[in-house]
XYZ file of C-alpha atoms in Angstrom:
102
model
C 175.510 16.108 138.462
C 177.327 19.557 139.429
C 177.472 20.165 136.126
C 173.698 20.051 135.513
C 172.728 21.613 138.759
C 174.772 24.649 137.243
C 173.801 24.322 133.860
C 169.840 24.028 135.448
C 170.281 27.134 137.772
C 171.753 29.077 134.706
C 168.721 28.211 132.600
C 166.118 28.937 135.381
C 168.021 32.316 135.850
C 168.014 33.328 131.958
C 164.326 32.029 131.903
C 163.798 34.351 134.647
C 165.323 36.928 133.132
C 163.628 36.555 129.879
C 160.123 36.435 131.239
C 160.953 39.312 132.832
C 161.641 41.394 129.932
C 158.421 39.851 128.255
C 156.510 41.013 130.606
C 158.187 44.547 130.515
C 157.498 44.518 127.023
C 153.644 43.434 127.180
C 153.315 45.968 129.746
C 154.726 48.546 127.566
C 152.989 47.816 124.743
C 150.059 47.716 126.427
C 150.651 51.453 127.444
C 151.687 52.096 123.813
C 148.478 50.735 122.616
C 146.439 52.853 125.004
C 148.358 55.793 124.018
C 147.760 55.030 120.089
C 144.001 55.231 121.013
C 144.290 58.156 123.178
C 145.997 59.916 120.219
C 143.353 57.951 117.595
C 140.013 59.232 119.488
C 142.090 63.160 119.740
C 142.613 62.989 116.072
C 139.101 62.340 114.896
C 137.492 64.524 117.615
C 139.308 67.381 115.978
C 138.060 65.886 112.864
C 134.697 65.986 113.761
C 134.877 69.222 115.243
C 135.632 70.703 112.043
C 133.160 69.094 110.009
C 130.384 70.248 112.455
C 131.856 73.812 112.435
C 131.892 73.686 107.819
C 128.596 71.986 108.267
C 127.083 74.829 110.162
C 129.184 77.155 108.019
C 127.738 76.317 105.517
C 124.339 75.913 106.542
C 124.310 79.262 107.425
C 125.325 80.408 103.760
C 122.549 78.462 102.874
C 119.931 79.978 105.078
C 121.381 83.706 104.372
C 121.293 82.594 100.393
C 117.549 80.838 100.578
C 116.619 84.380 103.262
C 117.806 86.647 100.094
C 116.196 84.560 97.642
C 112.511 84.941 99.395
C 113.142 89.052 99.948
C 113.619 88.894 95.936
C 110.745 86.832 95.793
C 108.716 89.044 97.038
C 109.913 92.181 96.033
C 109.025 90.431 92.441
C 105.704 90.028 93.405
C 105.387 93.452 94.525
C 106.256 94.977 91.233
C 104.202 92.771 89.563
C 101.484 93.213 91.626
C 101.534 96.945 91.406
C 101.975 96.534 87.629
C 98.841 94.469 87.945
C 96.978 97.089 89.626
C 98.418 99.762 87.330
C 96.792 98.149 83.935
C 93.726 97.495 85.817
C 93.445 100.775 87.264
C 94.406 102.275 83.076
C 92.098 99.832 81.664
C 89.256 101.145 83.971
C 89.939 104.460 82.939
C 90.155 103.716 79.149
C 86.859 102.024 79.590
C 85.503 104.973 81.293
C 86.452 107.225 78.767
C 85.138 105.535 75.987
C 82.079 105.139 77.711
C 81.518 108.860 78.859
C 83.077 109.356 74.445
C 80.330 106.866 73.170
C-alpha cells in the first residue's frame, strides 16, 4: 500500500506536470496563431496597397492616353473642316467665274 501511495503521488505529480506543459503549449500556440494572422492580414494589406496604387497608375495612363486621343480628334476635324470650307469656298468661286464667263 506504500508502494502505491508513492507510485499514485508520482503519477498525479507527472500528470501535473504534463498538463502543465499542455497548457503552456496551447497558450503558445494560441499566440503563434494570432501572430500568423497578424503577419497574414500585414501581408495582403501591402498587397492590396499596391494593386490600388498600379490600378490608379494605370488608370491615369489611360485617361492621359484617351485625353490625347480626343485633342487628335479634334484637331482632325479641324483640318477637315477647314478643308471643307476651303472647296466650298473654291467651288463658289469657280461657279462664279463661269457664271460672270458665260
Amino acid at each position: 500500500q506504500l508502494h502505491a501511495g508513492a507510485s499514485e503521488r508520482a503519477f498525479e505529480g507527472e500528470f501535473l506536470k504534463n498538463e502543465l506543459g499542455a497548457e503552456r503549449m496551447e497558450g503558445r500556440a494560441e499566440e503563434l496563431g494570432e501572430r500568423a494572422e497578424e503577419v497574414i492580414e500585414g501581408f495582403y494589406g501591402r498587397v492590396e496597397e499596391q494593386v490600388e496604387r498600379r490600378s490608379d497608375e494605370l488608370c491615369d495612363a489611360a485617361r492621359a492616353r484617351a485625353e490625347g486621343a480626343r485633342r487628335a480628334v479634334r484637331a482632325a476635324q479641324s483640318k477637315a473642316q477647314a478643308a471643307v470650307e476651303r472647296a466650298e469656298a473654291q467651288r463658289r468661286a469657280e461657279a462664279k467665274a463661269a457664271k460672270a464667263k458665260a
